[in-house]
Amino acid sequence: MRQPLLPLLFLATATFALAGDFSYRQPPKEIVDALAAPAAPTVSVSPQHDYAIFMQPVRYPPISEVAQPMLRLAGGRIDVNTNGPHLAPYFVSFMLKRLPGGEDIHLTLPSAPKLGAPIWSHDGKQFAFTNVTSHGIELWLGAPATGATRRVAEHVNTVRVGGEAIQWLGDNRTLMVTMVPAGRGTPPAEPAIPNGPHVQESLGNAGPAPTYEDLLSNPHDEDLFDYYATAQLVYIDSATERQTQLAKPGIYTAIHPSPDGQHLLIGRLHKPYSYSLPAQAFPQDIEIWDRTAKTEYKVASLPLADHVPLAGVRTGPRAYQWLPDKPATLVWVEALDGGNPREKVPHRDKIVSLGAPFTAQPRDVFQTEQRFRNLQILAGGKALVGDYERVQRIERTLAIDLENPTIPARVVFTRNERDAYRDPGKPVMRISSEGRRQAMQVGDEIFLTGEGASPAGDKPFLDRFNLTNGKAQRIFQSSGGYEEIVEVLDDAGAKLLTRRESPTEPPNYFIRSGASLTKLTDYSDPMPQAAGVKKQLVTYKRADGVPLSFTVYLPANYKAGTRLPALIWAYPYEFSDTDTAGQVTGHADQAFNQLNYHQLAVLHGYALIDNAAMPIVGDADTVNNTYGEQLLMDAQAAVDKAVEMGFADRDRIGVFGHSYGAFMTANLVAHSKLFRAAVAESGAYNRTLTPFGFQSERRTFWEVPDVYTKMSPFWFADKIKTPLLLIHGEADDNTGTFPIQSERMYAAVRGNGGTVRLVMLPAEAHGYRGMESMEHVLFEELEWFDRYLKQ
């Protein structure tokens, strides 16, 4: 009796699924043209600051590149044609200039290039770069003095779990390169008939883990991972192009030559692998080798890291580095609290060191009270150590003596990590002609660069900082536009390479010497469609007094007092206190008009309320207890301010966001009637599917089930009556935002009678890349907002 109904049910389902055009669509022409604007060139400066290579990246490659065959293995994505990362960023041109004068040097390049960033020899007389072809990755060398380049190797293996695929040794002649092993054969074939079930088992030891994507799932995946990730270490003589193999092929997690070039720190993965964790957690051996691959010292044999506490670290050695001022002294860090941040201990980590010939016991150098973050080496055996306290989000920088651990450490800087106004900056680094990298230092003074966040926006700066008395002298700060420091070119900090722009000047590179500016590049307006768009930084407060801000974008032909349909774009962040929550960051109002994709709606007649502050304030352990209440206050304040200023119509405001901003968007339409339409890109909407934490939440679902459910808009899908457009990449690679999140959210809203549309983007990951995809996203979003805000 049921059989005749089946064709009818299938027909009804098919009719619904096919209601629409499944080809890629384009938004209006002015937006298509703006989307095609070239990306801003970037620059790579030689270590001796006598040459610069300006590189032209590709903003949105064609979908034909995005959709190239790939394997999703052990937390990574591998291009099977090239044996490199899938969809790795590349450059299509290099422009070589001599510094400081800016003279052009003609540079020969391969045809139809897909270039990797230059890797300079330490003396700056050569640079290496990769070129991706349809069948593999080539290694090229260039001479900046003449602009001549040549190919020296094929089949470079850039699939990496850690370490660099290409690096120069200290002799400035020899390169160490990871290559595809010769004669490795064809990829392992998938069994036509399964050998048996795929089994996982846990024997009672807790192993909480985030919801990673692209993991191994069966023995065939393991075989494929071994095939593509295994590399042969090779020395290449840059003068003769002779290749010398080193050791047997392996899966390398670390490849670090010592400063004297006589030793290598090597990390290699081995089985057993995990189907729950990415490759970085697999077992690995860490060893010190000599130049012939003979093991001199075993630093660690690390087991599978499948029992790391939430927000914790792996036990055993980690964060390895060679001391740059020593021939061969290795330092690393080890946890003193079992890697567990909830343990009450006087010290969380220790720094230890061991020097050649590596026959003594490692020496304890320093113990950090909080979790170790970084180590910056200074002259004279001194260093700066960073540690971090997670609950109050306090980060500190301490000065220590590596040679004499009995000398007490001294706190140099301390601040809340979100306190942008008090960010002292980061040390300027130098690389010597032998490859020794350490902070640029003159006597007791180092140089610090930072964004210079302020109530008026970012004002990048360069300071000379005295380590003895803790006083800073400002050498440079951006004014009259936005000028960021790309490179400090001399030891006095007097000559800088900067990138400067203003509302009337497109971004270009300059040599700054005091107040004098010498223009190096002459890039024109890349996006003339955005000419005349008006921008303004706006500050206001939410109901409980927390200061907030947004940047409003208005169409070029906007007339004051006209109320427009408006869109709010935002992304929530967590803060420990109201002072840091209300700080202004960014520099949009000081910059030239180069619109990101979500800002292009302003070309279509919308007012854009961009980067509307959505702070969630509280200590790190409980901040999400009031997520919903604070989010609604944030959104209400932004809407009220836009209406008060006269450019927005309260009845025609939409909201949209990406990732955690999409999660925000869905929550806002589930719990308020502030918006008439909404778009959510690549979000996670059911937090019970990320039960071991998400974003900054470190409690599990079983500890605080009420928080997880209250924060999940999926649980309130029956309340969503605002038209909601869901967009998601079918190949999302971000932890937690599996495509099923949008698919189930669509089903929930639709099943409860809401107005909803789901768009799944073929081949796209969490961040959309393909030009056709980007055009279609904007077509969908503008059509959606037009339908519900304009019509």
PDB file of C-alpha atoms in Angstrom, residues 135-316:
ATOM      1  CA  HIS A 135      52.878  18.493 -11.124  1.00  0.00           C
ATOM      2  CA  GLY A 136      54.983  19.625  -8.170  1.00  0.00           C
ATOM      3  CA  ILE A 137      56.918  22.315  -6.333  1.00  0.00           C
ATOM      4  CA  GLU A 138      60.200  23.691  -7.675  1.00  0.00           C
ATOM      5  CA  LEU A 139      63.037  25.389  -5.776  1.00  0.00           C
ATOM      6  CA  TRP A 140      64.550  28.498  -7.356  1.00  0.00           C
ATOM      7  CA  LEU A 141      67.471  30.703  -6.354  1.00  0.00           C
ATOM      8  CA  GLY A 142      67.918  34.389  -7.086  1.00  0.00           C
ATOM      9  CA  ALA A 143      70.794  36.872  -6.894  1.00  0.00           C
ATOM     10  CA  PRO A 144      69.519  40.343  -5.934  1.00  0.00           C
ATOM     11  CA  ALA A 145      72.605  42.108  -7.265  1.00  0.00           C
ATOM     12  CA  THR A 146      71.797  41.046 -10.835  1.00  0.00           C
ATOM     13  CA  GLY A 147      68.179  39.897 -10.708  1.00  0.00           C
ATOM     14  CA  ALA A 148      69.150  36.543 -12.211  1.00  0.00           C
ATOM     15  CA  THR A 149      67.236  33.465 -11.044  1.00  0.00           C
ATOM     16  CA  ARG A 150      67.524  29.761 -11.771  1.00  0.00           C
ATOM     17  CA  ARG A 151      65.744  26.543 -10.894  1.00  0.00           C
ATOM     18  CA  VAL A 152      67.871  24.259  -8.747  1.00  0.00           C
ATOM     19  CA  ALA A 153      65.524  21.453  -7.693  1.00  0.00           C
ATOM     20  CA  GLU A 154      62.138  19.864  -8.323  1.00  0.00           C
ATOM     21  CA  HIS A 155      59.768  17.881  -6.115  1.00  0.00           C
ATOM     22  CA  VAL A 156      60.134  19.867  -2.907  1.00  0.00           C
ATOM     23  CA  ASN A 157      57.877  18.417  -0.197  1.00  0.00           C
ATOM     24  CA  THR A 158      56.180  21.280   1.662  1.00  0.00           C
ATOM     25  CA  VAL A 159      53.696  19.109   3.579  1.00  0.00           C
ATOM     26  CA  ARG A 160      54.848  19.920   7.092  1.00  0.00           C
ATOM     27  CA  VAL A 161      53.787  19.014  10.597  1.00  0.00           C
ATOM     28  CA  GLY A 162      56.476  21.380  11.843  1.00  0.00           C
ATOM     29  CA  GLY A 163      59.813  22.852  10.853  1.00  0.00           C
ATOM     30  CA  GLU A 164      60.679  24.704   7.665  1.00  0.00           C
ATOM     31  CA  ALA A 165      60.770  23.042   4.264  1.00  0.00           C
ATOM     32  CA  ILE A 166      63.614  25.319   3.075  1.00  0.00           C
ATOM     33  CA  GLN A 167      66.262  27.066   5.165  1.00  0.00           C
ATOM     34  CA  TRP A 168      69.787  28.407   4.806  1.00  0.00           C
ATOM     35  CA  LEU A 169      72.660  27.217   6.917  1.00  0.00           C
ATOM     36  CA  GLY A 170      75.076  29.677   8.474  1.00  0.00           C
ATOM     37  CA  ASP A 171      77.638  29.320   5.680  1.00  0.00           C
ATOM     38  CA  ASN A 172      75.237  31.214   3.333  1.00  0.00           C
ATOM     39  CA  ARG A 173      75.899  28.593   0.688  1.00  0.00           C
ATOM     40  CA  THR A 174      74.081  25.465   1.824  1.00  0.00           C
ATOM     41  CA  LEU A 175      70.323  24.993   1.875  1.00  0.00           C
ATOM     42  CA  MET A 176      68.530  22.331   3.879  1.00  0.00           C
ATOM     43  CA  VAL A 177      65.401  21.208   1.987  1.00  0.00           C
ATOM     44  CA  THR A 178      62.675  18.605   2.508  1.00  0.00           C
ATOM     45  CA  MET A 179      62.139  16.696  -0.750  1.00  0.00           C
ATOM     46  CA  VAL A 180      59.769  14.034  -2.016  1.00  0.00           C
ATOM     47  CA  PRO A 181      61.678  10.756  -1.505  1.00  0.00           C
ATOM     48  CA  ALA A 182      63.051   9.407  -4.762  1.00  0.00           C
ATOM     49  CA  GLY A 183      61.381   6.251  -6.024  1.00  0.00           C
ATOM     50  CA  ARG A 184      58.548   6.290  -3.494  1.00  0.00           C
ATOM     51  CA  GLY A 185      56.135   4.786  -6.023  1.00  0.00           C
ATOM     52  CA  THR A 186      52.444   5.441  -6.510  1.00  0.00           C
ATOM     53  CA  PRO A 187      50.035   6.430  -3.730  1.00  0.00           C
ATOM     54  CA  PRO A 188      48.587   3.534  -1.745  1.00  0.00           C
ATOM     55  CA  ALA A 189      45.339   2.317  -3.268  1.00  0.00           C
ATOM     56  CA  GLU A 190      42.208   2.112  -1.171  1.00  0.00           C
ATOM     57  CA  PRO A 191      41.175  -1.506  -0.598  1.00  0.00           C
ATOM     58  CA  ALA A 192      38.307  -2.460  -2.869  1.00  0.00           C
ATOM     59  CA  ILE A 193      36.916  -4.659  -0.109  1.00  0.00           C
ATOM     60  CA  PRO A 194      37.132  -3.566   3.566  1.00  0.00           C
ATOM     61  CA  ASN A 195      39.502  -5.603   5.693  1.00  0.00           C
ATOM     62  CA  GLY A 196      37.247  -5.178   8.702  1.00  0.00           C
ATOM     63  CA  PRO A 197      35.664  -2.581  10.963  1.00  0.00           C
ATOM     64  CA  HIS A 198      37.454   0.577  12.092  1.00  0.00           C
ATOM     65  CA  VAL A 199      37.737   0.549  15.876  1.00  0.00           C
ATOM     66  CA  GLN A 200      38.659   3.108  18.524  1.00  0.00           C
ATOM     67  CA  GLU A 201      38.936   2.388  22.238  1.00  0.00           C
ATOM     68  CA  SER A 202      39.646   4.305  25.441  1.00  0.00           C
ATOM     69  CA  LEU A 203      40.548   2.542  28.673  1.00  0.00           C
ATOM     70  CA  GLY A 204      39.301   5.020  31.235  1.00  0.00           C
ATOM     71  CA  ASN A 205      41.864   7.820  31.143  1.00  0.00           C
ATOM     72  CA  ALA A 206      40.198  11.153  30.380  1.00  0.00           C
ATOM     73  CA  GLY A 207      41.153  12.621  27.033  1.00  0.00           C
ATOM     74  CA  PRO A 208      39.030  15.700  26.292  1.00  0.00           C
ATOM     75  CA  ALA A 209      39.663  17.243  22.882  1.00  0.00           C
ATOM     76  CA  PRO A 210      38.142  19.935  20.680  1.00  0.00           C
ATOM     77  CA  THR A 211      36.093  18.860  17.672  1.00  0.00           C
ATOM     78  CA  TYR A 212      38.934  18.857  15.153  1.00  0.00           C
ATOM     79  CA  GLU A 213      38.287  18.382  11.450  1.00  0.00           C
ATOM     80  CA  ASP A 214      40.229  16.511   8.737  1.00  0.00           C
ATOM     81  CA  LEU A 215      41.386  13.722  11.042  1.00  0.00           C
ATOM     82  CA  LEU A 216      42.577  10.250  10.130  1.00  0.00           C
ATOM     83  CA  SER A 217      39.742   7.742  10.182  1.00  0.00           C
ATOM     84  CA  ASN A 218      41.096   4.366   9.012  1.00  0.00           C
ATOM     85  CA  PRO A 219      44.302   2.473   8.158  1.00  0.00           C
ATOM     86  CA  HIS A 220      44.177   3.642   4.536  1.00  0.00           C
ATOM     87  CA  ASP A 221      44.247   7.251   5.749  1.00  0.00           C
ATOM     88  CA  GLU A 222      47.322   6.375   7.788  1.00  0.00           C
ATOM     89  CA  ASP A 223      49.007   4.960   4.685  1.00  0.00           C
ATOM     90  CA  LEU A 224      48.182   8.088   2.681  1.00  0.00           C
ATOM     91  CA  PHE A 225      49.481  10.333   5.456  1.00  0.00           C
ATOM     92  CA  ASP A 226      52.753   8.395   5.559  1.00  0.00           C
ATOM     93  CA  TYR A 227      53.055   8.583   1.771  1.00  0.00           C
ATOM     94  CA  TYR A 228      52.565  12.341   1.385  1.00  0.00           C
ATOM     95  CA  ALA A 229      54.061  13.611   4.661  1.00  0.00           C
ATOM     96  CA  THR A 230      57.277  11.586   4.544  1.00  0.00           C
ATOM     97  CA  ALA A 231      60.178  13.716   3.317  1.00  0.00           C
ATOM     98  CA  GLN A 232      63.842  13.248   2.500  1.00  0.00           C
ATOM     99  CA  LEU A 233      66.201  15.785   4.094  1.00  0.00           C
ATOM    100  CA  VAL A 234      68.641  17.093   1.492  1.00  0.00           C
ATOM    101  CA  TYR A 235      71.576  19.507   1.572  1.00  0.00           C
ATOM    102  CA  ILE A 236      71.724  21.583  -1.621  1.00  0.00           C
ATOM    103  CA  ASP A 237      74.898  23.453  -2.517  1.00  0.00           C
ATOM    104  CA  SER A 238      73.690  26.758  -3.964  1.00  0.00           C
ATOM    105  CA  ALA A 239      76.887  27.165  -6.002  1.00  0.00           C
ATOM    106  CA  THR A 240      77.071  23.718  -7.617  1.00  0.00           C
ATOM    107  CA  GLU A 241      73.422  22.626  -7.170  1.00  0.00           C
ATOM    108  CA  ARG A 242      74.715  19.316  -5.825  1.00  0.00           C
ATOM    109  CA  GLN A 243      72.247  17.442  -3.613  1.00  0.00           C
ATOM    110  CA  THR A 244      73.356  15.350  -0.627  1.00  0.00           C
ATOM    111  CA  GLN A 245      70.797  13.248   1.219  1.00  0.00           C
ATOM    112  CA  LEU A 246      70.749  13.247   5.006  1.00  0.00           C
ATOM    113  CA  ALA A 247      69.343  10.318   7.011  1.00  0.00           C
ATOM    114  CA  LYS A 248      66.411   8.180   6.005  1.00  0.00           C
ATOM    115  CA  PRO A 249      63.092   9.745   4.997  1.00  0.00           C
ATOM    116  CA  GLY A 250      60.773  10.632   7.857  1.00  0.00           C
ATOM    117  CA  ILE A 251      57.859  12.813   8.919  1.00  0.00           C
ATOM    118  CA  TYR A 252      59.588  15.834  10.409  1.00  0.00           C
ATOM    119  CA  THR A 253      58.142  18.072  13.131  1.00  0.00           C
ATOM    120  CA  ALA A 254      61.294  20.130  13.725  1.00  0.00           C
ATOM    121  CA  ILE A 255      64.386  20.936  11.644  1.00  0.00           C
ATOM    122  CA  HIS A 256      66.578  23.560  13.312  1.00  0.00           C
ATOM    123  CA  PRO A 257      70.291  23.997  12.519  1.00  0.00           C
ATOM    124  CA  SER A 258      72.427  25.261  15.393  1.00  0.00           C
ATOM    125  CA  PRO A 259      74.007  28.736  15.075  1.00  0.00           C
ATOM    126  CA  ASP A 260      77.436  27.222  14.334  1.00  0.00           C
ATOM    127  CA  GLY A 261      75.922  24.959  11.667  1.00  0.00           C
ATOM    128  CA  GLN A 262      77.402  21.796  13.193  1.00  0.00           C
ATOM    129  CA  HIS A 263      74.285  20.352  14.815  1.00  0.00           C
ATOM    130  CA  LEU A 264      70.612  19.860  14.010  1.00  0.00           C
ATOM    131  CA  LEU A 265      67.589  19.727  16.278  1.00  0.00           C
ATOM    132  CA  ILE A 266      65.306  17.171  14.664  1.00  0.00           C
ATOM    133  CA  GLY A 267      61.762  16.061  15.497  1.00  0.00           C
ATOM    134  CA  ARG A 268      60.140  13.048  13.807  1.00  0.00           C
ATOM    135  CA  LEU A 269      56.652  11.561  14.103  1.00  0.00           C
ATOM    136  CA  HIS A 270      55.971   7.870  14.517  1.00  0.00           C
ATOM    137  CA  LYS A 271      53.037   5.569  15.137  1.00  0.00           C
ATOM    138  CA  PRO A 272      50.630   4.880  16.804  1.00  0.00           C
ATOM    139  CA  TYR A 273      48.530   7.652  15.258  1.00  0.00           C
ATOM    140  CA  SER A 274      45.255   9.005  16.595  1.00  0.00           C
ATOM    141  CA  TYR A 275      41.841   9.256  14.959  1.00  0.00           C
ATOM    142  CA  SER A 276      40.797  11.937  17.475  1.00  0.00           C
ATOM    143  CA  LEU A 277      43.717  14.366  17.291  1.00  0.00           C
ATOM    144  CA  PRO A 278      45.775  16.098  14.585  1.00  0.00           C
ATOM    145  CA  ALA A 279      49.354  15.197  13.704  1.00  0.00           C
ATOM    146  CA  GLN A 280      50.866  17.688  16.157  1.00  0.00           C
ATOM    147  CA  ALA A 281      49.679  15.382  18.965  1.00  0.00           C
ATOM    148  CA  PHE A 282      51.168  12.180  17.508  1.00  0.00           C
ATOM    149  CA  PRO A 283      54.152  10.500  19.199  1.00  0.00           C
ATOM    150  CA  GLN A 284      57.486  11.997  18.236  1.00  0.00           C
ATOM    151  CA  ASP A 285      61.182  11.746  18.975  1.00  0.00           C
ATOM    152  CA  ILE A 286      63.200  14.937  19.489  1.00  0.00           C
ATOM    153  CA  GLU A 287      66.951  14.528  18.955  1.00  0.00           C
ATOM    154  CA  ILE A 288      70.128  16.491  18.387  1.00  0.00           C
ATOM    155  CA  TRP A 289      72.105  15.270  15.364  1.00  0.00           C
ATOM    156  CA  ASP A 290      75.482  16.131  13.965  1.00  0.00           C
ATOM    157  CA  ARG A 291      75.846  17.158  10.310  1.00  0.00           C
ATOM    158  CA  THR A 292      75.907  13.490   9.229  1.00  0.00           C
ATOM    159  CA  ALA A 293      72.639  12.576  11.055  1.00  0.00           C
ATOM    160  CA  LYS A 294      74.366  10.796  13.924  1.00  0.00           C
ATOM    161  CA  THR A 295      72.319  11.147  17.119  1.00  0.00           C
ATOM    162  CA  GLU A 296      74.238  13.141  19.742  1.00  0.00           C
ATOM    163  CA  TYR A 297      71.481  13.519  22.334  1.00  0.00           C
ATOM    164  CA  LYS A 298      67.837  12.462  22.706  1.00  0.00           C
ATOM    165  CA  VAL A 299      65.908  15.429  24.051  1.00  0.00           C
ATOM    166  CA  ALA A 300      62.591  13.596  24.390  1.00  0.00           C
ATOM    167  CA  SER A 301      60.509  10.665  23.277  1.00  0.00           C
ATOM    168  CA  LEU A 302      57.020  12.107  23.481  1.00  0.00           C
ATOM    169  CA  PRO A 303      54.011   9.742  23.596  1.00  0.00           C
ATOM    170  CA  LEU A 304      50.677  10.432  21.954  1.00  0.00           C
ATOM    171  CA  ALA A 305      49.279  13.600  23.551  1.00  0.00           C
ATOM    172  CA  ASP A 306      45.786  12.205  24.081  1.00  0.00           C
ATOM    173  CA  HIS A 307      45.387  13.170  27.748  1.00  0.00           C
ATOM    174  CA  VAL A 308      46.195  16.879  27.674  1.00  0.00           C
ATOM    175  CA  PRO A 309      43.778  18.789  29.953  1.00  0.00           C
ATOM    176  CA  LEU A 310      41.563  21.457  28.428  1.00  0.00           C
ATOM    177  CA  ALA A 311      43.549  24.683  27.999  1.00  0.00           C
ATOM    178  CA  GLY A 312      46.599  22.704  29.071  1.00  0.00           C
ATOM    179  CA  VAL A 313      49.910  21.781  27.459  1.00  0.00           C
ATOM    180  CA  ARG A 314      51.762  18.617  26.610  1.00  0.00           C
ATOM    181  CA  THR A 315      54.108  17.275  29.261  1.00  0.00           C
ATOM    182  CA  GLY A 316      57.776  16.842  28.442  1.00  0.00           C
TER     183      GLY A 316
END
